[in-house]
Structure formats: structure tokens, C-alpha cells
PDB file of C-alpha atoms in Angstrom:
ATOM      1  CA  GLN A   1     -75.714  -1.798 -57.230  1.00 63.00           C
ATOM      2  CA  LYS A   2     -75.084  -1.409 -53.450  1.00 74.00           C
ATOM      3  CA  GLU A   3     -73.925  -4.385 -51.457  1.00 87.00           C
ATOM      4  CA  VAL A   4     -76.898  -4.008 -49.074  1.00 92.00           C
ATOM      5  CA  GLU A   5     -80.172  -2.328 -49.669  1.00 93.00           C
ATOM      6  CA  GLN A   6     -82.584  -1.473 -46.846  1.00 93.00           C
ATOM      7  CA  ASP A   7     -85.691   0.737 -47.006  1.00 90.00           C
ATOM      8  CA  PRO A   8     -85.050   3.643 -44.604  1.00 86.00           C
ATOM      9  CA  GLY A   9     -88.678   4.127 -43.963  1.00 87.00           C
ATOM     10  CA  PRO A  10     -90.006   5.524 -41.643  1.00 92.00           C
ATOM     11  CA  LEU A  11     -92.385   2.731 -40.993  1.00 94.00           C
ATOM     12  CA  SER A  12     -95.323   3.294 -38.552  1.00 96.00           C
ATOM     13  CA  VAL A  13     -97.410   0.377 -37.157  1.00 96.00           C
ATOM     14  CA  PRO A  14    -100.025   0.338 -34.376  1.00 97.00           C
ATOM     15  CA  GLU A  15     -99.020  -1.331 -31.191  1.00 97.00           C
ATOM     16  CA  GLY A  16     -99.470  -5.110 -31.199  1.00 97.00           C
ATOM     17  CA  ALA A  17     -98.961  -5.474 -35.029  1.00 97.00           C
ATOM     18  CA  ILE A  18     -96.473  -7.717 -36.531  1.00 97.00           C
ATOM     19  CA  VAL A  19     -93.609  -5.742 -37.991  1.00 97.00           C
ATOM     20  CA  SER A  20     -91.590  -6.972 -41.074  1.00 97.00           C
ATOM     21  CA  LEU A  21     -88.238  -5.451 -41.795  1.00 97.00           C
ATOM     22  CA  ASN A  22     -86.175  -6.557 -44.771  1.00 97.00           C
ATOM     23  CA  CYS A  23     -82.908  -6.228 -46.592  1.00 97.00           C
ATOM     24  CA  THR A  24     -81.433  -7.429 -49.783  1.00 97.00           C
ATOM     25  CA  TYR A  25     -77.896  -7.930 -50.681  1.00 96.00           C
ATOM     26  CA  SER A  26     -75.845  -8.588 -53.812  1.00 94.00           C
ATOM     27  CA  ASN A  27     -72.606 -10.462 -52.387  1.00 91.00           C
ATOM     28  CA  SER A  28     -73.140 -14.040 -52.500  1.00 91.00           C
ATOM     29  CA  ALA A  29     -70.104 -14.498 -50.235  1.00 89.00           C
ATOM     30  CA  PHE A  30     -72.007 -13.201 -47.175  1.00 91.00           C
ATOM     31  CA  GLN A  31     -72.501 -15.952 -44.719  1.00 89.00           C
ATOM     32  CA  TYR A  32     -73.179 -14.039 -41.377  1.00 89.00           C
ATOM     33  CA  PHE A  33     -76.300 -11.988 -40.908  1.00 93.00           C
ATOM     34  CA  MET A  34     -77.041  -9.602 -38.075  1.00 92.00           C
ATOM     35  CA  TRP A  35     -79.754  -7.329 -37.017  1.00 95.00           C
ATOM     36  CA  TYR A  36     -79.113  -4.332 -34.828  1.00 94.00           C
ATOM     37  CA  ARG A  37     -81.330  -1.900 -32.877  1.00 95.00           C
ATOM     38  CA  GLN A  38     -80.355   1.662 -32.420  1.00 93.00           C
ATOM     39  CA  TYR A  39     -82.139   4.050 -30.322  1.00 92.00           C
ATOM     40  CA  SER A  40     -81.522   7.865 -30.809  1.00 86.00           C
ATOM     41  CA  ARG A  41     -78.077   8.933 -29.967  1.00 83.00           C
ATOM     42  CA  LYS A  42     -76.949   5.532 -28.836  1.00 88.00           C
ATOM     43  CA  GLY A  43     -74.758   2.869 -30.219  1.00 90.00           C
ATOM     44  CA  PRO A  44     -76.188   0.006 -32.024  1.00 92.00           C
ATOM     45  CA  GLU A  45     -77.344  -2.956 -29.942  1.00 91.00           C
ATOM     46  CA  LEU A  46     -77.076  -6.658 -31.418  1.00 89.00           C
ATOM     47  CA  LEU A  47     -80.341  -8.078 -31.655  1.00 93.00           C
ATOM     48  CA  MET A  48     -79.824 -11.261 -33.489  1.00 91.00           C
ATOM     49  CA  TYR A  49     -77.466 -13.006 -35.694  1.00 87.00           C
ATOM     50  CA  THR A  50     -77.640 -16.056 -37.849  1.00 89.00           C
ATOM     51  CA  TYR A  51     -75.218 -18.203 -40.024  1.00 85.00           C
ATOM     52  CA  SER A  52     -76.138 -19.138 -43.518  1.00 84.00           C
ATOM     53  CA  SER A  53     -79.729 -19.779 -44.451  1.00 84.00           C
ATOM     54  CA  GLY A  54     -82.670 -20.500 -42.068  1.00 86.00           C
ATOM     55  CA  ASN A  55     -84.698 -19.133 -39.300  1.00 92.00           C
ATOM     56  CA  LYS A  56     -83.898 -17.991 -35.769  1.00 94.00           C
ATOM     57  CA  GLU A  57     -86.281 -17.058 -33.081  1.00 95.00           C
ATOM     58  CA  ASP A  58     -85.593 -15.188 -29.892  1.00 94.00           C
ATOM     59  CA  GLY A  59     -88.766 -14.093 -27.885  1.00 96.00           C
ATOM     60  CA  ARG A  60     -90.726 -11.790 -30.069  1.00 97.00           C
ATOM     61  CA  PHE A  61     -88.063 -11.464 -32.653  1.00 97.00           C
ATOM     62  CA  THR A  62     -87.664 -13.823 -35.623  1.00 97.00           C
ATOM     63  CA  ALA A  63     -84.739 -13.464 -38.111  1.00 96.00           C
ATOM     64  CA  GLN A  64     -85.030 -15.205 -41.539  1.00 96.00           C
ATOM     65  CA  VAL A  65     -82.168 -15.693 -44.229  1.00 96.00           C
ATOM     66  CA  ASP A  66     -82.842 -16.796 -47.786  1.00 94.00           C
ATOM     67  CA  LYS A  67     -79.494 -16.965 -49.385  1.00 93.00           C
ATOM     68  CA  SER A  68     -81.050 -18.243 -52.658  1.00 93.00           C
ATOM     69  CA  SER A  69     -82.953 -14.936 -52.974  1.00 94.00           C
ATOM     70  CA  LYS A  70     -80.238 -12.824 -51.188  1.00 95.00           C
ATOM     71  CA  TYR A  71     -83.016 -11.621 -48.717  1.00 95.00           C
ATOM     72  CA  ILE A  72     -83.150 -11.311 -45.095  1.00 97.00           C
ATOM     73  CA  SER A  73     -85.877 -10.428 -42.715  1.00 97.00           C
ATOM     74  CA  LEU A  74     -86.573  -9.528 -39.155  1.00 97.00           C
ATOM     75  CA  PHE A  75     -90.142 -10.141 -37.714  1.00 97.00           C
ATOM     76  CA  ILE A  76     -91.211  -8.462 -34.431  1.00 97.00           C
ATOM     77  CA  ARG A  77     -94.322  -9.883 -32.990  1.00 97.00           C
ATOM     78  CA  ASP A  78     -96.711  -8.132 -30.602  1.00 97.00           C
ATOM     79  CA  SER A  79     -94.809  -4.901 -31.183  1.00 97.00           C
ATOM     80  CA  GLN A  80     -94.564  -2.339 -28.365  1.00 97.00           C
ATOM     81  CA  PRO A  81     -93.756   1.473 -28.284  1.00 96.00           C
ATOM     82  CA  SER A  82     -90.346   0.552 -26.876  1.00 96.00           C
ATOM     83  CA  ASP A  83     -89.624  -1.194 -30.124  1.00 97.00           C
ATOM     84  CA  SER A  84     -89.518   2.286 -31.735  1.00 97.00           C
ATOM     85  CA  ALA A  85     -86.042   2.619 -33.005  1.00 96.00           C
ATOM     86  CA  THR A  86     -83.707   2.283 -36.176  1.00 94.00           C
ATOM     87  CA  TYR A  87     -83.136  -1.268 -37.102  1.00 96.00           C
ATOM     88  CA  LEU A  88     -79.959  -1.968 -39.084  1.00 95.00           C
ATOM     89  CA  CYS A  89     -79.197  -5.196 -40.901  1.00 95.00           C
ATOM     90  CA  ALA A  90     -75.692  -6.096 -41.288  1.00 92.00           C
ATOM     91  CA  MET A  91     -73.676  -8.914 -43.045  1.00 91.00           C
ATOM     92  CA  SER A  92     -70.168 -10.273 -43.463  1.00 88.00           C
ATOM     93  CA  ALA A  93     -68.481 -12.763 -45.563  1.00 85.00           C
ATOM     94  CA  LEU A  94     -66.689 -14.007 -42.395  1.00 70.00           C
ATOM     95  CA  ARG A  95     -63.427 -15.070 -43.980  1.00 65.00           C
ATOM     96  CA  ASN A  96     -62.061 -14.307 -40.594  1.00 66.00           C
ATOM     97  CA  ARG A  97     -63.415 -12.953 -37.478  1.00 59.00           C
ATOM     98  CA  ASP A  98     -61.833  -9.422 -38.126  1.00 63.00           C
ATOM     99  CA  ASP A  99     -63.776  -9.181 -41.358  1.00 72.00           C
ATOM    100  CA  LYS A 100     -65.531  -5.884 -41.640  1.00 77.00           C
ATOM    101  CA  ILE A 101     -69.336  -5.872 -41.589  1.00 84.00           C
ATOM    102  CA  ILE A 102     -71.425  -4.093 -44.216  1.00 87.00           C
ATOM    103  CA  PHE A 103     -74.461  -2.334 -42.913  1.00 89.00           C
ATOM    104  CA  GLY A 104     -77.731  -1.237 -44.449  1.00 91.00           C
ATOM    105  CA  LYS A 105     -78.829   2.347 -44.069  1.00 89.00           C
ATOM    106  CA  GLY A 106     -81.319   1.268 -41.362  1.00 93.00           C
ATOM    107  CA  THR A 107     -85.125   1.439 -41.119  1.00 95.00           C
ATOM    108  CA  ARG A 108     -86.767   3.789 -38.632  1.00 94.00           C
ATOM    109  CA  LEU A 109     -89.592   2.142 -36.994  1.00 96.00           C
ATOM    110  CA  HIS A 110     -92.311   3.861 -35.099  1.00 96.00           C
ATOM    111  CA  ILE A 111     -94.790   1.820 -32.954  1.00 97.00           C
ATOM    112  CA  LEU A 112     -97.832   3.978 -32.399  1.00 95.00           C
ATOM    113  CA  PRO A 113     -99.464   3.418 -28.946  1.00 92.00           C
TER     114      PRO A 113
ATOM    115  CA  GLY B   1     -72.495 -10.216 -23.910  1.00 64.00           C
ATOM    116  CA  ALA B   2     -69.328  -8.304 -24.321  1.00 78.00           C
ATOM    117  CA  VAL B   3     -69.160  -4.672 -23.299  1.00 89.00           C
ATOM    118  CA  VAL B   4     -67.376  -1.889 -25.202  1.00 93.00           C
ATOM    119  CA  SER B   5     -67.013   1.484 -23.595  1.00 95.00           C
ATOM    120  CA  GLN B   6     -66.245   4.849 -25.184  1.00 96.00           C
ATOM    121  CA  HIS B   7     -64.965   7.937 -23.471  1.00 96.00           C
ATOM    122  CA  PRO B   8     -66.026  10.758 -23.660  1.00 97.00           C
ATOM    123  CA  SER B   9     -69.586  10.299 -24.514  1.00 95.00           C
ATOM    124  CA  ARG B  10     -69.968  13.975 -25.509  1.00 96.00           C
ATOM    125  CA  VAL B  11     -67.358  16.608 -26.504  1.00 97.00           C
ATOM    126  CA  ILE B  12     -67.548  20.092 -27.456  1.00 97.00           C
ATOM    127  CA  CYS B  13     -64.556  21.787 -28.860  1.00 96.00           C
ATOM    128  CA  LYS B  14     -63.199  24.787 -30.845  1.00 96.00           C
ATOM    129  CA  SER B  15     -62.454  24.692 -34.518  1.00 97.00           C
ATOM    130  CA  GLY B  16     -58.624  23.778 -34.994  1.00 96.00           C
ATOM    131  CA  THR B  17     -58.335  21.852 -31.656  1.00 96.00           C
ATOM    132  CA  SER B  18     -57.687  18.155 -31.483  1.00 97.00           C
ATOM    133  CA  VAL B  19     -60.032  15.585 -29.779  1.00 97.00           C
ATOM    134  CA  LYS B  20     -59.121  12.004 -28.621  1.00 97.00           C
ATOM    135  CA  ILE B  21     -61.839   9.448 -28.332  1.00 97.00           C
ATOM    136  CA  GLU B  22     -61.120   6.232 -26.524  1.00 97.00           C
ATOM    137  CA  CYS B  23     -62.725   3.007 -27.055  1.00 96.00           C
ATOM    138  CA  ARG B  24     -62.202   0.012 -24.611  1.00 95.00           C
ATOM    139  CA  SER B  25     -63.323  -3.658 -24.632  1.00 92.00           C
ATOM    140  CA  LEU B  26     -63.949  -4.169 -20.885  1.00 91.00           C
ATOM    141  CA  ASP B  27     -64.196  -7.977 -20.617  1.00 85.00           C
ATOM    142  CA  PHE B  28     -62.537  -9.463 -23.662  1.00 86.00           C
ATOM    143  CA  GLN B  29     -59.562  -8.802 -25.747  1.00 88.00           C
ATOM    144  CA  ALA B  30     -59.861  -7.274 -29.180  1.00 88.00           C
ATOM    145  CA  THR B  31     -56.930  -7.364 -31.728  1.00 87.00           C
ATOM    146  CA  THR B  32     -59.264  -5.548 -34.056  1.00 90.00           C
ATOM    147  CA  MET B  33     -61.618  -2.775 -33.551  1.00 92.00           C
ATOM    148  CA  PHE B  34     -63.728  -0.742 -35.948  1.00 93.00           C
ATOM    149  CA  TRP B  35     -64.290   3.110 -36.063  1.00 96.00           C
ATOM    150  CA  TYR B  36     -67.533   4.364 -37.591  1.00 95.00           C
ATOM    151  CA  ARG B  37     -69.077   7.731 -38.167  1.00 95.00           C
ATOM    152  CA  GLN B  38     -72.804   8.314 -38.264  1.00 91.00           C
ATOM    153  CA  PHE B  39     -74.385  11.569 -39.281  1.00 87.00           C
ATOM    154  CA  PRO B  40     -77.930  12.440 -38.220  1.00 81.00           C
ATOM    155  CA  LYS B  41     -80.608   9.912 -39.768  1.00 76.00           C
ATOM    156  CA  GLN B  42     -77.831   8.122 -41.590  1.00 80.00           C
ATOM    157  CA  SER B  43     -76.299   4.708 -41.457  1.00 80.00           C
ATOM    158  CA  LEU B  44     -72.845   3.781 -39.917  1.00 87.00           C
ATOM    159  CA  MET B  45     -70.030   4.587 -42.313  1.00 89.00           C
ATOM    160  CA  LEU B  46     -66.952   2.697 -41.573  1.00 91.00           C
ATOM    161  CA  MET B  47     -63.967   4.913 -41.277  1.00 94.00           C
ATOM    162  CA  ALA B  48     -61.059   2.521 -40.462  1.00 94.00           C
ATOM    163  CA  THR B  49     -59.986  -0.801 -38.980  1.00 92.00           C
ATOM    164  CA  SER B  50     -57.819  -0.398 -36.065  1.00 91.00           C
ATOM    165  CA  ASN B  51     -55.285  -3.292 -35.666  1.00 88.00           C
ATOM    166  CA  GLU B  52     -53.346  -3.887 -32.352  1.00 88.00           C
ATOM    167  CA  GLY B  53     -49.615  -3.357 -32.831  1.00 85.00           C
ATOM    168  CA  SER B  54     -49.861  -2.290 -36.459  1.00 87.00           C
ATOM    169  CA  LYS B  55     -51.149   0.484 -38.595  1.00 90.00           C
ATOM    170  CA  ALA B  56     -54.772   1.146 -39.041  1.00 92.00           C
ATOM    171  CA  THR B  57     -56.445   0.331 -42.365  1.00 92.00           C
ATOM    172  CA  TYR B  58     -58.666   3.353 -43.676  1.00 94.00           C
ATOM    173  CA  GLU B  59     -61.545   3.204 -45.994  1.00 92.00           C
ATOM    174  CA  GLN B  60     -61.525   5.142 -49.152  1.00 92.00           C
ATOM    175  CA  GLY B  61     -62.003   8.756 -48.710  1.00 93.00           C
ATOM    176  CA  VAL B  62     -60.929   8.932 -44.950  1.00 95.00           C
ATOM    177  CA  GLU B  63     -58.021  11.148 -44.433  1.00 94.00           C
ATOM    178  CA  LYS B  64     -55.372   9.278 -42.508  1.00 93.00           C
ATOM    179  CA  ASP B  65     -53.651  12.338 -41.108  1.00 94.00           C
ATOM    180  CA  LYS B  66     -56.857  13.842 -39.884  1.00 96.00           C
ATOM    181  CA  PHE B  67     -58.146  10.705 -38.154  1.00 97.00           C
ATOM    182  CA  LEU B  68     -55.340   9.174 -36.277  1.00 96.00           C
ATOM    183  CA  ILE B  69     -55.881   5.722 -34.788  1.00 95.00           C
ATOM    184  CA  ASN B  70     -53.771   4.113 -32.277  1.00 92.00           C
ATOM    185  CA  HIS B  71     -54.315   0.465 -30.996  1.00 91.00           C
ATOM    186  CA  ALA B  72     -51.775   0.303 -28.310  1.00 84.00           C
ATOM    187  CA  SER B  73     -53.260  -2.663 -26.422  1.00 90.00           C
ATOM    188  CA  LEU B  74     -55.648  -5.459 -26.682  1.00 91.00           C
ATOM    189  CA  THR B  75     -58.435  -3.537 -25.024  1.00 92.00           C
ATOM    190  CA  LEU B  76     -57.902  -0.004 -26.133  1.00 95.00           C
ATOM    191  CA  SER B  77     -58.038   1.837 -29.408  1.00 95.00           C
ATOM    192  CA  THR B  78     -58.004   5.708 -29.639  1.00 96.00           C
ATOM    193  CA  LEU B  79     -59.332   7.955 -32.443  1.00 97.00           C
ATOM    194  CA  THR B  80     -57.770  11.468 -32.561  1.00 97.00           C
ATOM    195  CA  VAL B  81     -59.622  14.005 -34.704  1.00 97.00           C
ATOM    196  CA  THR B  82     -56.816  16.418 -35.478  1.00 96.00           C
ATOM    197  CA  SER B  83     -57.505  20.105 -36.296  1.00 96.00           C
ATOM    198  CA  ALA B  84     -61.284  19.609 -36.032  1.00 96.00           C
ATOM    199  CA  HIS B  85     -63.695  21.646 -38.122  1.00 96.00           C
ATOM    200  CA  PRO B  86     -67.420  22.113 -37.822  1.00 96.00           C
ATOM    201  CA  GLU B  87     -67.874  19.509 -40.811  1.00 95.00           C
ATOM    202  CA  ASP B  88     -66.165  16.917 -38.478  1.00 96.00           C
ATOM    203  CA  SER B  89     -69.152  17.160 -36.096  1.00 96.00           C
ATOM    204  CA  SER B  90     -70.751  13.761 -36.013  1.00 95.00           C
ATOM    205  CA  PHE B  91     -71.468  10.657 -33.784  1.00 95.00           C
ATOM    206  CA  TYR B  92     -68.416   8.434 -33.738  1.00 97.00           C
ATOM    207  CA  ILE B  93     -68.886   4.838 -32.720  1.00 96.00           C
ATOM    208  CA  CYS B  94     -66.315   1.881 -32.166  1.00 96.00           C
ATOM    209  CA  SER B  95     -66.927  -1.738 -32.386  1.00 93.00           C
ATOM    210  CA  ALA B  96     -65.158  -4.888 -31.495  1.00 91.00           C
ATOM    211  CA  PRO B  97     -65.694  -8.434 -32.717  1.00 85.00           C
ATOM    212  CA  GLY B  98     -66.797 -11.034 -30.194  1.00 76.00           C
ATOM    213  CA  LEU B  99     -65.870 -14.743 -30.096  1.00 72.00           C
ATOM    214  CA  GLY B 100     -68.955 -15.512 -32.163  1.00 66.00           C
ATOM    215  CA  TYR B 101     -67.968 -13.068 -34.816  1.00 65.00           C
ATOM    216  CA  GLU B 102     -70.757 -10.616 -33.986  1.00 75.00           C
ATOM    217  CA  GLN B 103     -69.732  -7.010 -33.418  1.00 83.00           C
ATOM    218  CA  PHE B 104     -70.286  -5.248 -30.095  1.00 89.00           C
ATOM    219  CA  PHE B 105     -70.687  -1.634 -30.227  1.00 92.00           C
ATOM    220  CA  GLY B 106     -69.624   1.145 -27.788  1.00 94.00           C
ATOM    221  CA  PRO B 107     -72.223   3.731 -26.889  1.00 94.00           C
ATOM    222  CA  GLY B 108     -70.795   6.361 -29.069  1.00 95.00           C
ATOM    223  CA  THR B 109     -69.271   9.829 -28.712  1.00 97.00           C
ATOM    224  CA  ARG B 110     -71.003  12.916 -29.977  1.00 96.00           C
ATOM    225  CA  LEU B 111     -68.527  15.453 -31.338  1.00 97.00           C
ATOM    226  CA  THR B 112     -69.571  19.093 -31.766  1.00 96.00           C
ATOM    227  CA  VAL B 113     -67.092  21.400 -33.264  1.00 96.00           C
ATOM    228  CA  LEU B 114     -67.865  25.021 -32.883  1.00 95.00           C
TER     229      LEU B 114
END
């Protein structure tokens, strides 16, 4: 079983819809969870990060972590064509700040105008 | 947020030549930087962890002698692809951890080996 599983998509939704992106993981030591957005031929951009379980909201984005189920989600409200990108979940055990991060494969999202 | 730059953004070279890619943390210090490779429509693959003042730590399957990493200062790490071949063509991205443990990524370097 891979440490982080993420459906690669592509996921196509109409503009204005709510988007739900998810990842599952197997390592119970993971404490720090991140979502990155990557546009084509660009470096990943940090969208949100959360520590341990719970929800975090930032504008149209909401990140959820359920450690009991080893499941994390990113919700995008009022989706826009500019949200079309690849979204990567990432996580780390955070024993120290130089710990490497494990990435999911990324989900390609298309918002249809 | 913190800014990480990479240079060059794009490089085309002939097979057999060596290419150096620079990664800089512009407004913060980074004792550790990470180097990733990404093939089209694939996820990031961690190649190595660059440690300031000491040897890099390579992931399994990554050739140390082919991908030379030097982390000479707290703001600069370099990746040199030696004797590059067409199969080394890829998107190379570096990152550095911020104060809050999140990773900040550079814009990437697209390497094309002819």
C-alpha cells in the first residue's frame, strides 16, 4: 500500500460548483497536512496547511483532516475557471522541520466555463 | 510567504554535457532544501535532500554521481546533472521548509537534453 493515495482524475466540474478533492494515507505518524496547487509547467504553490485533525477555512477553500479515518479533503466553493490546475495533497510526520514531505500523485481539475 | 527562486527556468543542452541548476531562498535561510523531478502528468518525485555544509541524502534509485548536489550556503543549493542524456529531460523543482514547516517551492527548471 502506498503511503499516500490520490485519484489522478481528471475531474471536470461546471463553473460555480463545489469541488471535493481527497487523499487517503496509511502512515499514522503523519501530523502535518498540506494542499498544493500546480499550474502547468510551474512549481507547486502552497494553498493550505493544517496540523493534526480538524477543519481550516481560507476564502473559498476549506481543508479537512480526519486522522481516525486517515482521510483528508480540500473543498473549493464557487469554483472558477482559474482554479483549473493540478492539486497535490502532501503530508509529513514532522519529527523535525527538515522532514521530507510525501506527496500524492495529484488530481487534475478542470472547471468548465 | 517565503520565496524560492530557481535558475535557469529552461535549459536545452546536448547529450553528454553537464547542466547546473541553482535554487535560492530569497528572504530566509534554509539549512535543508529538497530536489524533486517531475515527468509530464506525474507527481513530484523526491530525488535528494540537500544539507548545508554536509553531504546530500539521496533517495533510493537516484544516482549520486549523476546528480551532484552542493549546498554551499544557507541560501543556495545547486543540482548538477552530469553527462546528461535524453532520459534526463524533465522538470526539476527545488523546495525549502519555512518556519511553519510548510515547503516553499521554486518555479522549476525545464531541462531538455537533445
